[in-house]
XYZ file of C-alpha atoms in Angstrom:
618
model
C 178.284 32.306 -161.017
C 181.785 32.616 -160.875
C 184.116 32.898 -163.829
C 185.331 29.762 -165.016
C 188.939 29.458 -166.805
C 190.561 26.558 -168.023
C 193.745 25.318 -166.712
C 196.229 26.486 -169.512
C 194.299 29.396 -169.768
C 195.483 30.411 -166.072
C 198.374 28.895 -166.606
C 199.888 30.434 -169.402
C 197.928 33.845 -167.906
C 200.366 33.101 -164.661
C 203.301 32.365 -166.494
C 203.562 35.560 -168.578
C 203.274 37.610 -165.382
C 205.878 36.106 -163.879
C 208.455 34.933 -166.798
C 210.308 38.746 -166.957
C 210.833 38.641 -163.423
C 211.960 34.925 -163.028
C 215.855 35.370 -164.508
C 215.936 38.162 -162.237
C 214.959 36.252 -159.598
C 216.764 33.475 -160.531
C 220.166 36.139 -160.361
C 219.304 37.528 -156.827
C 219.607 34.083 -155.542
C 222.623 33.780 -156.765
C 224.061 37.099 -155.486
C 221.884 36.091 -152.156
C 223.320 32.805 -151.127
C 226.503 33.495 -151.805
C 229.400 32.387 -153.956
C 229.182 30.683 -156.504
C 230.901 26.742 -156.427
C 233.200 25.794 -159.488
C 231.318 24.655 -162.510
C 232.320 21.949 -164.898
C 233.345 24.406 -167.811
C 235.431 26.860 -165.308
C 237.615 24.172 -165.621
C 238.342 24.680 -169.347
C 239.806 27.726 -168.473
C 242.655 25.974 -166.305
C 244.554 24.761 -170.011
C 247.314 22.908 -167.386
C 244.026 20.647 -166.132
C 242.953 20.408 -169.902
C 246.052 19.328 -170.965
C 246.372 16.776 -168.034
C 243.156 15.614 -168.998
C 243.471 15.083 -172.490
C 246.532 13.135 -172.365
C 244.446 10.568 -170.200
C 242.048 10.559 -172.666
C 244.397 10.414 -175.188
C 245.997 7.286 -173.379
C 242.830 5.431 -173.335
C 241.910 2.527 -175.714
C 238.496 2.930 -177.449
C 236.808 0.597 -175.508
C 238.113 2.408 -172.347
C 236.472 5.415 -174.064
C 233.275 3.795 -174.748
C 232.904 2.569 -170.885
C 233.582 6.383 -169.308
C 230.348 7.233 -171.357
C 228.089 4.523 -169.122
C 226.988 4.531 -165.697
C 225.466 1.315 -165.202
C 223.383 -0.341 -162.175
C 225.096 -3.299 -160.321
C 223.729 -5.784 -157.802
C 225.159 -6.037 -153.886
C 226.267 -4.739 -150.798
C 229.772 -5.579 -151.916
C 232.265 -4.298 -154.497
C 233.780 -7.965 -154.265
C 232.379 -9.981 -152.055
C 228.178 -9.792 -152.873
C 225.465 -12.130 -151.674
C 224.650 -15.371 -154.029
C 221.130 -13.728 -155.436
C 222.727 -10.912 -155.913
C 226.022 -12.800 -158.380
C 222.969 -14.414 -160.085
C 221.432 -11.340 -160.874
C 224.152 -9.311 -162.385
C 224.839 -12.529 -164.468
C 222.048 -12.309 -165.641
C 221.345 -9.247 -166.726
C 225.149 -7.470 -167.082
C 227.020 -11.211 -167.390
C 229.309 -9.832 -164.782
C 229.729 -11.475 -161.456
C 230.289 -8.033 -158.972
C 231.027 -4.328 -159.291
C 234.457 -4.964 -159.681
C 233.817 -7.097 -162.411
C 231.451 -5.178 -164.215
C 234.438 -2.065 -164.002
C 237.052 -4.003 -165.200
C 235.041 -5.482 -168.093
C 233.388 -2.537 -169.984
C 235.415 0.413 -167.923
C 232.268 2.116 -166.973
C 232.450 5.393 -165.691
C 229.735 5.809 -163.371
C 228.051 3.759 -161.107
C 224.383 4.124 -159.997
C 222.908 2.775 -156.631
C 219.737 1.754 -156.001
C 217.589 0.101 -153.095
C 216.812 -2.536 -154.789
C 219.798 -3.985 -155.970
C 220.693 -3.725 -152.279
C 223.594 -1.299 -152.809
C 222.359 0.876 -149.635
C 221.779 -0.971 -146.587
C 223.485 1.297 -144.193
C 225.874 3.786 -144.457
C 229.099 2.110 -143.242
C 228.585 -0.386 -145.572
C 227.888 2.021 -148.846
C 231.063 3.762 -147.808
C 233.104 0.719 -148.432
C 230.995 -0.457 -151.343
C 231.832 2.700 -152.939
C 235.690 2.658 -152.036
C 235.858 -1.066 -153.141
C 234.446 0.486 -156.529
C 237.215 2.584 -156.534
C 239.916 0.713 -156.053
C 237.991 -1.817 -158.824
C 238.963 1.992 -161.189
C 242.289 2.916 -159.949
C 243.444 -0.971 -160.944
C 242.416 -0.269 -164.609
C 245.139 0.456 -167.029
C 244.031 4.394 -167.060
C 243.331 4.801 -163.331
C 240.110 6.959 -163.599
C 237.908 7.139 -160.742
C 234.189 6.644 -160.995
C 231.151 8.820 -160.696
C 228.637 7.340 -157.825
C 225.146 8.499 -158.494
C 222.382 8.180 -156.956
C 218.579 9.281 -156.914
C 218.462 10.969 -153.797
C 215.593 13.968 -153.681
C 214.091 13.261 -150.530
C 210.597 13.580 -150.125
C 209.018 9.470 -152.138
C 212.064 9.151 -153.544
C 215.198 8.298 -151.509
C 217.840 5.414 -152.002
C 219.804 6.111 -148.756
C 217.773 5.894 -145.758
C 217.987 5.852 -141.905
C 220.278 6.735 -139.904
C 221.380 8.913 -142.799
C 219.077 11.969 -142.190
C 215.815 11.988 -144.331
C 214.607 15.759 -145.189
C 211.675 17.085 -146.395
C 211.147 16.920 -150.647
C 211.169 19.354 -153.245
C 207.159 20.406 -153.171
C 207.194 20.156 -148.629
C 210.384 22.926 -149.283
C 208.063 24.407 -151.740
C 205.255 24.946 -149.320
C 207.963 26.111 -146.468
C 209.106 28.984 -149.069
C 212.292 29.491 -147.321
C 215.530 29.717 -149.665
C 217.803 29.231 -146.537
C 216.032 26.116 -145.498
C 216.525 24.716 -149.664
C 219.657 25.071 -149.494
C 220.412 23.929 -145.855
C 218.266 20.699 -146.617
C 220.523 20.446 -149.879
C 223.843 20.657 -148.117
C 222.895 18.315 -144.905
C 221.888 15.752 -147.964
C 224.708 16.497 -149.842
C 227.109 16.070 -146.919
C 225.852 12.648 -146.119
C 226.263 11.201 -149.827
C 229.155 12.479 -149.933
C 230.758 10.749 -146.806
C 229.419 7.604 -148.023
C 231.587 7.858 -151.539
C 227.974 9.051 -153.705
C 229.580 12.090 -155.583
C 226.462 12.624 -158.229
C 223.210 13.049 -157.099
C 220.272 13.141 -159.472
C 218.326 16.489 -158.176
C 217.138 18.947 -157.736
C 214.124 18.475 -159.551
C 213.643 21.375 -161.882
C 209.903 20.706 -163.029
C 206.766 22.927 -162.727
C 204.206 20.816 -161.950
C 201.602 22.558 -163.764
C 199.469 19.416 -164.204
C 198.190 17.734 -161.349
C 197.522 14.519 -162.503
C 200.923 14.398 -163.491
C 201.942 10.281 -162.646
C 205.402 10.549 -162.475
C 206.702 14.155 -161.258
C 204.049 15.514 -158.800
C 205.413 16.264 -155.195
C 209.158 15.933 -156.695
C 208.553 19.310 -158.066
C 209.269 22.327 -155.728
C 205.481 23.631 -157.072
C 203.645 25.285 -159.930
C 205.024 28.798 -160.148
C 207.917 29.090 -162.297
C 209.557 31.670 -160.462
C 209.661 29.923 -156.986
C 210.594 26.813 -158.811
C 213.580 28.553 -159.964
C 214.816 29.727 -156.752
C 214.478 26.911 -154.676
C 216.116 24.781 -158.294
C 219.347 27.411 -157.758
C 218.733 27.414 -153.882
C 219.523 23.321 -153.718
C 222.361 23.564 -156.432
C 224.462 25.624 -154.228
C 223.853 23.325 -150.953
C 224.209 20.322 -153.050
C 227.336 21.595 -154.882
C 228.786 23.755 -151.800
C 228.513 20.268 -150.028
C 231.543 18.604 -152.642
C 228.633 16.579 -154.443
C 227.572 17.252 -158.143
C 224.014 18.640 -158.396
C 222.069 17.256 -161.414
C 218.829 19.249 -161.994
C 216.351 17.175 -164.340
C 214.361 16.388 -166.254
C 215.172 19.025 -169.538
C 213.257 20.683 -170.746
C 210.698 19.942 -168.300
C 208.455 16.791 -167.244
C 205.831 18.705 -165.266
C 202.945 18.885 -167.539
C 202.882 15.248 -168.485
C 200.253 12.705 -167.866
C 201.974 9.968 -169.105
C 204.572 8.067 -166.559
C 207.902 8.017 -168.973
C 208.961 5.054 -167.109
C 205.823 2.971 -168.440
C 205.353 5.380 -172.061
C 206.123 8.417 -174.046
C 204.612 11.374 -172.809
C 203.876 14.565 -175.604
C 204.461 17.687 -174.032
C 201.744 20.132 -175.801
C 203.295 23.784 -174.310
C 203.853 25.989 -177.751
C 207.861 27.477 -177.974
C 206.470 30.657 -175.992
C 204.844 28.598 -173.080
C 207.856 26.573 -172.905
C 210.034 29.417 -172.493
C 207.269 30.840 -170.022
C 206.750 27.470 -168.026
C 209.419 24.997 -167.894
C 212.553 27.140 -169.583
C 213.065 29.096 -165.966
C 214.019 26.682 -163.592
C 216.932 25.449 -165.563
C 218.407 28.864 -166.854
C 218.608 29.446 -163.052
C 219.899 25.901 -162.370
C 222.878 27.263 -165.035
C 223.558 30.235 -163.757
C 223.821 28.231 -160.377
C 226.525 26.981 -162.157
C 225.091 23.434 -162.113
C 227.018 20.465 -162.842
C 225.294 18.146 -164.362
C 222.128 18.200 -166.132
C 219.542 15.192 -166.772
C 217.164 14.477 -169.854
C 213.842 13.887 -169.997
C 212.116 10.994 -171.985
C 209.692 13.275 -173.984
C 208.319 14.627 -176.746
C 207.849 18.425 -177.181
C 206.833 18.864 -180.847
C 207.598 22.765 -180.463
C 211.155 22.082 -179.932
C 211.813 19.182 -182.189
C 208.702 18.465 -185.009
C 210.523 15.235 -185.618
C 208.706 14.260 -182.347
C 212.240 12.471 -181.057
C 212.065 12.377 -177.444
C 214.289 15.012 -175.679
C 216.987 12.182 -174.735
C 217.476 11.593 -178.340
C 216.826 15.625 -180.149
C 219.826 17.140 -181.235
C 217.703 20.412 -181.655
C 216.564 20.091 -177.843
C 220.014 19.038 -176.245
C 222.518 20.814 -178.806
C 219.911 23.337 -179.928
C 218.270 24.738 -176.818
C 220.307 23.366 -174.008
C 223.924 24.168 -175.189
C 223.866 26.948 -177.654
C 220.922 28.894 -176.618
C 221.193 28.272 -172.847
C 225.191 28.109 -172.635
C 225.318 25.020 -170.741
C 228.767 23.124 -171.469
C 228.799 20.938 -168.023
C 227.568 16.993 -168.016
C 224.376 15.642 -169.811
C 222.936 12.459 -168.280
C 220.085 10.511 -169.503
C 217.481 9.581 -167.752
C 217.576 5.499 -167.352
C 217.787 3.899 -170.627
C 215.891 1.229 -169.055
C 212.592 3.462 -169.194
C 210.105 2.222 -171.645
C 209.673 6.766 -172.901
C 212.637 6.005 -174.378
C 212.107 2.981 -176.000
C 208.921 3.197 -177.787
C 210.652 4.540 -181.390
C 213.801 3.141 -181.385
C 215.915 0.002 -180.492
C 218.030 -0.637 -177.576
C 220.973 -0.667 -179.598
C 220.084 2.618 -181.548
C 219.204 4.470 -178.549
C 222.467 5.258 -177.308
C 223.933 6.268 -180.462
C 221.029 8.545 -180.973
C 221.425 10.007 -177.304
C 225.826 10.814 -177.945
C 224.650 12.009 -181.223
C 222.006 14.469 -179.584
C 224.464 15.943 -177.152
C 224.541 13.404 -174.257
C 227.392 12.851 -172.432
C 226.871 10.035 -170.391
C 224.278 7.256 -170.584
C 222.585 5.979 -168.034
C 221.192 2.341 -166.936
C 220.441 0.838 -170.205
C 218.908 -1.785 -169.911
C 221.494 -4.705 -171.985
C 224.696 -2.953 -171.330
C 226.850 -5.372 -173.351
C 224.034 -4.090 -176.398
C 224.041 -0.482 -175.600
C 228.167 -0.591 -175.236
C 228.979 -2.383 -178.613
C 225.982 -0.192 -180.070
C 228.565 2.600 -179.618
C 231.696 1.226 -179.964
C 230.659 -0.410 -183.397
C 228.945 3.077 -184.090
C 232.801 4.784 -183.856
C 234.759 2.570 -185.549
C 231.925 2.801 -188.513
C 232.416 6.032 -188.602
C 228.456 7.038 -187.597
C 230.140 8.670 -184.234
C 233.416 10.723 -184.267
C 236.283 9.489 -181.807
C 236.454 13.739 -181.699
C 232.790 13.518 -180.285
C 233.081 11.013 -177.485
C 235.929 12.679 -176.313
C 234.615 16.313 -175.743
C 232.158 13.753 -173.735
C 234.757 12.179 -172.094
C 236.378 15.665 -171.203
C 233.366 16.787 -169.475
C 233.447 13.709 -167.635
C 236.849 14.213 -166.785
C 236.462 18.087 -165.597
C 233.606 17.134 -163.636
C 235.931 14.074 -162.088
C 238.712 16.435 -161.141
C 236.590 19.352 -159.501
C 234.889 16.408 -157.136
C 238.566 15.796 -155.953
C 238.367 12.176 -157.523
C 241.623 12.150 -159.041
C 243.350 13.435 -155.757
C 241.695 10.978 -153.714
C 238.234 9.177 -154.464
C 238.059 7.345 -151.385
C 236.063 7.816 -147.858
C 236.684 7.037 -144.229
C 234.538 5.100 -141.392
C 235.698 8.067 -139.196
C 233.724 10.680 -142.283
C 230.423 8.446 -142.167
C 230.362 8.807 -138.150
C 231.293 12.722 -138.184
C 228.803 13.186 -140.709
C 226.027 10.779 -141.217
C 222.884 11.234 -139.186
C 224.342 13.174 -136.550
C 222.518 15.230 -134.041
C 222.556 18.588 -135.783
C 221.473 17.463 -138.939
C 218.658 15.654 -137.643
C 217.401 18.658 -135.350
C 217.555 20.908 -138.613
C 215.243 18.106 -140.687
C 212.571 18.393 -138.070
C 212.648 22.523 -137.580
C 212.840 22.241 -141.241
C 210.210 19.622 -141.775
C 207.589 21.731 -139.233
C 208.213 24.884 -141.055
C 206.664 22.631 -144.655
C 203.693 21.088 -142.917
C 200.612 22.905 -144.390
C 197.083 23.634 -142.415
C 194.672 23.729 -145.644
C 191.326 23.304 -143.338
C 190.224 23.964 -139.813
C 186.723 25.353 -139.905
C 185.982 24.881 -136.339
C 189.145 25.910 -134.710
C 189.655 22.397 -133.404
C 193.007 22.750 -133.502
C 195.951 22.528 -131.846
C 194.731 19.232 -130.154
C 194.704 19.531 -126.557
C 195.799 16.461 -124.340
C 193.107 17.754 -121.655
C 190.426 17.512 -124.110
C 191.421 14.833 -126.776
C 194.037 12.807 -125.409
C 192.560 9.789 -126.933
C 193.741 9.447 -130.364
C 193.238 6.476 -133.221
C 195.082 6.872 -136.384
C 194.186 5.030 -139.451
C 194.859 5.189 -142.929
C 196.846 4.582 -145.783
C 200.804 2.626 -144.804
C 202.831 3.004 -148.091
C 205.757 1.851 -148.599
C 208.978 3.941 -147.422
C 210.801 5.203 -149.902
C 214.198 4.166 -148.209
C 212.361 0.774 -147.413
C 214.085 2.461 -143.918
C 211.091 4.502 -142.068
C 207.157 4.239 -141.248
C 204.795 2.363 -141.675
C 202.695 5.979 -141.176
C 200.511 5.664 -139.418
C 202.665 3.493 -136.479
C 204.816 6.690 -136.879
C 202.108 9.316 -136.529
C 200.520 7.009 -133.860
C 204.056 6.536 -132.022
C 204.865 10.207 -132.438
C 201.083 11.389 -130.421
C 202.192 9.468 -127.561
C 205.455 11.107 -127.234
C 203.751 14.135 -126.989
C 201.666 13.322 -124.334
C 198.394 11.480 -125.959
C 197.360 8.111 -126.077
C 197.302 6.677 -129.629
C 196.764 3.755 -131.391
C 197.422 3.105 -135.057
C 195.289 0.914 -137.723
C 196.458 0.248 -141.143
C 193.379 0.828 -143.644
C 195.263 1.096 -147.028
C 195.114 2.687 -150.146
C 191.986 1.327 -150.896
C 189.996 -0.249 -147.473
C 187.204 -2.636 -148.082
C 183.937 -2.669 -146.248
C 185.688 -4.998 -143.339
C 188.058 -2.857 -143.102
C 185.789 0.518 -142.583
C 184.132 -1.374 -140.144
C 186.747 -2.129 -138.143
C 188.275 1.388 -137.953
C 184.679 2.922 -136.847
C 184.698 0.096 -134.565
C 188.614 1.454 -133.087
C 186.901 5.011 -132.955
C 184.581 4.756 -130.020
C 185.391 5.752 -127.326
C 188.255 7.819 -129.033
C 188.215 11.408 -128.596
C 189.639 12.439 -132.293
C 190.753 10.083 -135.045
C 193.374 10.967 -137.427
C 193.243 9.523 -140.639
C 196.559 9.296 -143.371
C 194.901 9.808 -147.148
C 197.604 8.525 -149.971
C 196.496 10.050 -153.655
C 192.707 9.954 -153.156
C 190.206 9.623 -156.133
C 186.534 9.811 -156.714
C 186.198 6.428 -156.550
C 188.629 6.150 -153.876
C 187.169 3.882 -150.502
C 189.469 6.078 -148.635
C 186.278 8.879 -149.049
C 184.173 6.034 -148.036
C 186.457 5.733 -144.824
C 186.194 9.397 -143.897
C 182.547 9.587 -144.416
C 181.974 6.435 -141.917
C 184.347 7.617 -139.794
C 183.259 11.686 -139.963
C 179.339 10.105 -138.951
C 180.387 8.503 -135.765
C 180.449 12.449 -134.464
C 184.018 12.042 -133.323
C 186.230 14.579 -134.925
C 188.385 13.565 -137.896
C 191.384 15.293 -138.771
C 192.544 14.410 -142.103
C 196.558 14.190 -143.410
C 197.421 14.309 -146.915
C 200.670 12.166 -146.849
C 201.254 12.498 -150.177
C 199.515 14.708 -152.496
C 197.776 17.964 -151.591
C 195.777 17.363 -153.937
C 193.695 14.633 -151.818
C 192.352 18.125 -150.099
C 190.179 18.316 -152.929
C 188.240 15.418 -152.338
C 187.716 15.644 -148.512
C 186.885 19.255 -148.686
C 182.922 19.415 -147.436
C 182.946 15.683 -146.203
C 182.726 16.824 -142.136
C 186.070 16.789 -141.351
C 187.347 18.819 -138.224
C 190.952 19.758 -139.976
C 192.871 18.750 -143.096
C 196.689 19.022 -143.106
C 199.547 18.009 -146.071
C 202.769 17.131 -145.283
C 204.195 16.088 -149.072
C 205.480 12.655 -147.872
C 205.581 10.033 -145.632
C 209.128 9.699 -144.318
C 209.096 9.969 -140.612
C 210.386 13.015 -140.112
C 207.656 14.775 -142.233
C 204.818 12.996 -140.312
C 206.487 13.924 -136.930
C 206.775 16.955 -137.843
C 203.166 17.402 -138.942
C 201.881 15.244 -135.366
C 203.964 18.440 -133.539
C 201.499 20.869 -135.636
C 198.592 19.091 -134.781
C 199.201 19.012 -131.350
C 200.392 22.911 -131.129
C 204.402 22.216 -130.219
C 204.815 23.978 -133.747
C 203.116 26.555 -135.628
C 201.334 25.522 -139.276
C 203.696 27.897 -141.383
C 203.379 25.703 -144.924
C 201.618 27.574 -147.711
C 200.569 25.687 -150.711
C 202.944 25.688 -153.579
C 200.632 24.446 -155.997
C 196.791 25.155 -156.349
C 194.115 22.850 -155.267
C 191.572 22.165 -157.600
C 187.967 21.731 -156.954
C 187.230 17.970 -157.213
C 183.919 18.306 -159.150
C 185.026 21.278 -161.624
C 189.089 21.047 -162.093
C 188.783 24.330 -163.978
C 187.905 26.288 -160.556
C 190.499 26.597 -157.587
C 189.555 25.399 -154.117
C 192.752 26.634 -152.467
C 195.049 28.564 -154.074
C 198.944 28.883 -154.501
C 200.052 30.352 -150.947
C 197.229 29.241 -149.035
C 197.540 28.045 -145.644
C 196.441 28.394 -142.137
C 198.012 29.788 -138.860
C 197.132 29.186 -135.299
């Protein structure tokens, strides 16, 4: 019987071979991709841009102060001029009427877009939402442009969609292995926000996902091995960065081994000080010698860093203690959203973000009553619970961080940028060689693939049809369906869901005669998951099945020894992933994805299926 080891066990066995050789690492891709790009505290060395800076600070009122410390969400398409649901919702939730409004009023200093609140519905349009945001600064008595942020990783999460270019996600560039491709991804992204007027993106993601049933980090992590992690984590700041955007590598000191979602609780991180500095320390000691500019909290509890058991956003030991006197770091600290109930649980809204400046926070993100959280701190300086001293070290970060962007010598964008830059032709070619290069053959025990059009031309495709992540791409299987025929087969797509009923099954085995292969889209598949049930109906008609992880790898581990002809993971479902993985399957591109994380079997989690690295080639 083979030797059985428990997850930490090989975990903490993996980590310790690897943790002398990660800074290393970590330095040769430095010295490997090239130059390094300015870093927030480089600029304290300039004492003419100090001095400059101060004096604005100097100039500012205290509630001016207070504002540069926020970066707040805001409703519409318009800085001025938003749609009537969209007035009505920041009225009621900010009590402002528009973006403009909301600057003016509490002098924010950031600004974060979102989907949602229907900041991003094409690019022309976010480039003038963005300058109409900064004009909305410049007419403010101190004339300080704002920070645009935005959560743009790629991969299932995405605010900016098509015809921006969508790339491949943290764990696909895990899988593809290739520091050159990081980085290029990075840049091509990075390019595109910035031509739009978003000058702060939140990523790379710096987290080991060491636990797969992690709920909240999962394929946003570049993998499980803390040394890869940390090259791809420095490989992405310098495209990100070398691109004129601010890289912001989250979430410190590292959400990968959670199983609680911090948006819905507070996760406890159990890794001792050693496994910490083993596990999840790596990735961001590389991110800082990256010379990163920005750095985001996480909304957890590691009692081995802080026994007070204060989440990280709030620990002075963890964000003073570790982050900026052990690690060095002196660039920006953002929170993770305020708005996140792991944040929430022990303390007030209006104590939070005292306890966050008073940790070693510099700016404070998306809380979720801004009029509470910005009198919380303004009332919290003039009591004397907050220096004015404090705020403005803050402030000066800010301000550095401001100045190397270029914000202060001009913080506006062109129409003529977002054409010569957004979506174009090369950038799009390099997401699909990119994309094909991630895609991952985990199973192909008879050798049925490549697909030939000779002897399978007839393709159905069914499955799960999430959501896009830009709201801008899919549904998959159309995609997958749409991107057969274009390569010569004849396909047809049916939606099955997440989680098809009996009707449902039946109809798709119903679609498969008379089809010579089915393809079939599995979306985080569990043991009680009808998506096995859909397989296994599907696998007894006789007709081959070839199975595609859209999300998750991990799905491999519960269709492994069900019949199926091949299974494949691609990481996500943005189009040009599944493309990309339709041009494996049908042999226009070589399988070259290896796994980044390990596969565990289904029925015994403590044994590996497929390991880190494993993959297929034709």
């Amino acid at each position: 019987m083979p030797h059985r080891t428990s997850r930490r066990t090989l975990l903490t066995a993996t980590a310790a071979a690897t943790a002398a050789a990660t800074a290393a690492a970590a330095t040769g891709v430095l010295s490997a991709t090239g130059t390094a790009s300015a870093h927030p505290a480089d600029a304290s060395t300039n004492a003419s841009t100090d001095r400059r800076l101060r004096r604005i600070i100097a100039g500012m009122s205290l509630e001016e102060k207070v504002g540069q410390l926020f970066v707040m969400r805001v409703y519409g398409h318009s800085a001025t001029d938003p749609d009537q649901a969209d007035i009505d919702a920041n009225l009621k939730e900010i009590g402002v009427r528009t973006a403009a409004e909301l600057v003016a009023t509490y002098h924010v200093g950031g600004i974060i877009y979102f989907t949602w609140a229907h900041n991003t519905r094409d690019p022309h349009q976010i480039a003038a939402l963005s300058n109409g945001i900064q004009r909305a600064a410049l007419a403010g008595r101190s004339r300080v442009p704002l920070l645009i942020s935005t959560d743009q990783e790629h991969g299932i999460v995405c605010r900016v969609g098509e015809p921006a270019t969508l790339l491949p996600g943290a764990m696909a560039l895990g899988a593809g292995g290739s520091r050159s491709d990081t980085r290029r991804a990075a840049w091509i992204a990075g390019a595109e926000l910035a031509a739009v007027g978003i000058n702060q993106n939140y990523a790379p993601d710096a987290d080991v996902n060491v636990n797969p049933a992690n709920p909240v980090i999962g394929v946003r992590s570049f993998g499980s091995d803390p040394e890869s992690v940390a090259e791809l984590v420095a490989a992405q700041v310098k495209g990100y960065q070398g691109a004129g955007v601010a890289a912001t590598a989250k979430h410190f000191p590292g959400h990968g081994d959670t199983s609680t979602d911090s948006h819905t609780g507070l996760p406890v991180i159990g890794h001792t000080r050693q496994q910490w500095e083993e596990l999840d320390a790596p990735p961001f000691r590389a991110a800082i010698r990256a010379r990163i500019d920005s750095v985001m909290t996480a909304h957890i509890v590691v009692p081995a860093l802080d026994p007070s058991e204060d989440p990280a956003t709030l620990s002075r030991p963890i964000l003073t203690g570790i982050l900026r006197e052990e690690l060095g770091y002196d660039g920006v600290v953002v929170t993770d959203s305020l708005g996140m109930e792991g944040v929430r649980t022990k303390y007030g809204d209006d104590r939070v973000p005292v306890l966050a400046l008073l940790a070693g926070v510099d700016q404070l993100l998306n809380p979720p009553n801004l009029s509470v959280a910005w009198n919380a701190v303004l009332e919290a300086v003039r009591g004397g619970e907050i220096s004015e001293a404090r705020i403005d070290a803050s402030i000066l970060r800010i301000l550095r961080l401001k100045t190397k962007l270029g914000l202060f010598r001009d913080p506006f964008v062109s129409g003529r940028g977002v054409d010569r830059t957004v979506g174009v032709r090369k950038h799009l070619l390099d997401a699909d060689r990119i994309a094909e290069r991630t895609t991952t053959l985990l199973a192909d025990p008879g050798a049925l693939l490549p697909l030939s059009r000779r002897t399978h031309r007839r393709l159905l495709v069914v499955g799960a049809d999430p959501a896009s992540p830009s709201g801008t791409t899919g549904p998959p299987t159309t995609t997958l369906a749409g991107a057969f025929t274009e390569l010569g087969f004849s396909a047809t797509a049916l939606s099955t869901g997440t989680a098809p009923n009996p009707a449902k099954i039946t109809e798709a085995v119903a679609a498969a005669q008379g089809r010579d292969a089915v393809v079939v889209a599995t979306y985080n598949i569990t043991a009680g998951s009808t998506q096995r049930t859909l397989v296994d109906a599907l696998v007894a008609t006789g007709i081959p099945v070839v199975a595609v992880a859209i999300r998750n790898p991990y799905d491999a581990a519960h269709l492994t020894g069900r019949g199926l002809a091949a299974v494949l993971a691609t990481y996500s479902w943005t189009d040009v992933e599944l493309r990309a993985a339709a041009r494996v399957i049908a042999g226009r591109a070589d399988p070259e994805g290896r796994l980044p994380v390990p596969v565990q079997r289904a029925d015994d989690p403590a044994r590996v299926l497929y390991p880190v690295g494993h993959g297929l080639s034709y």
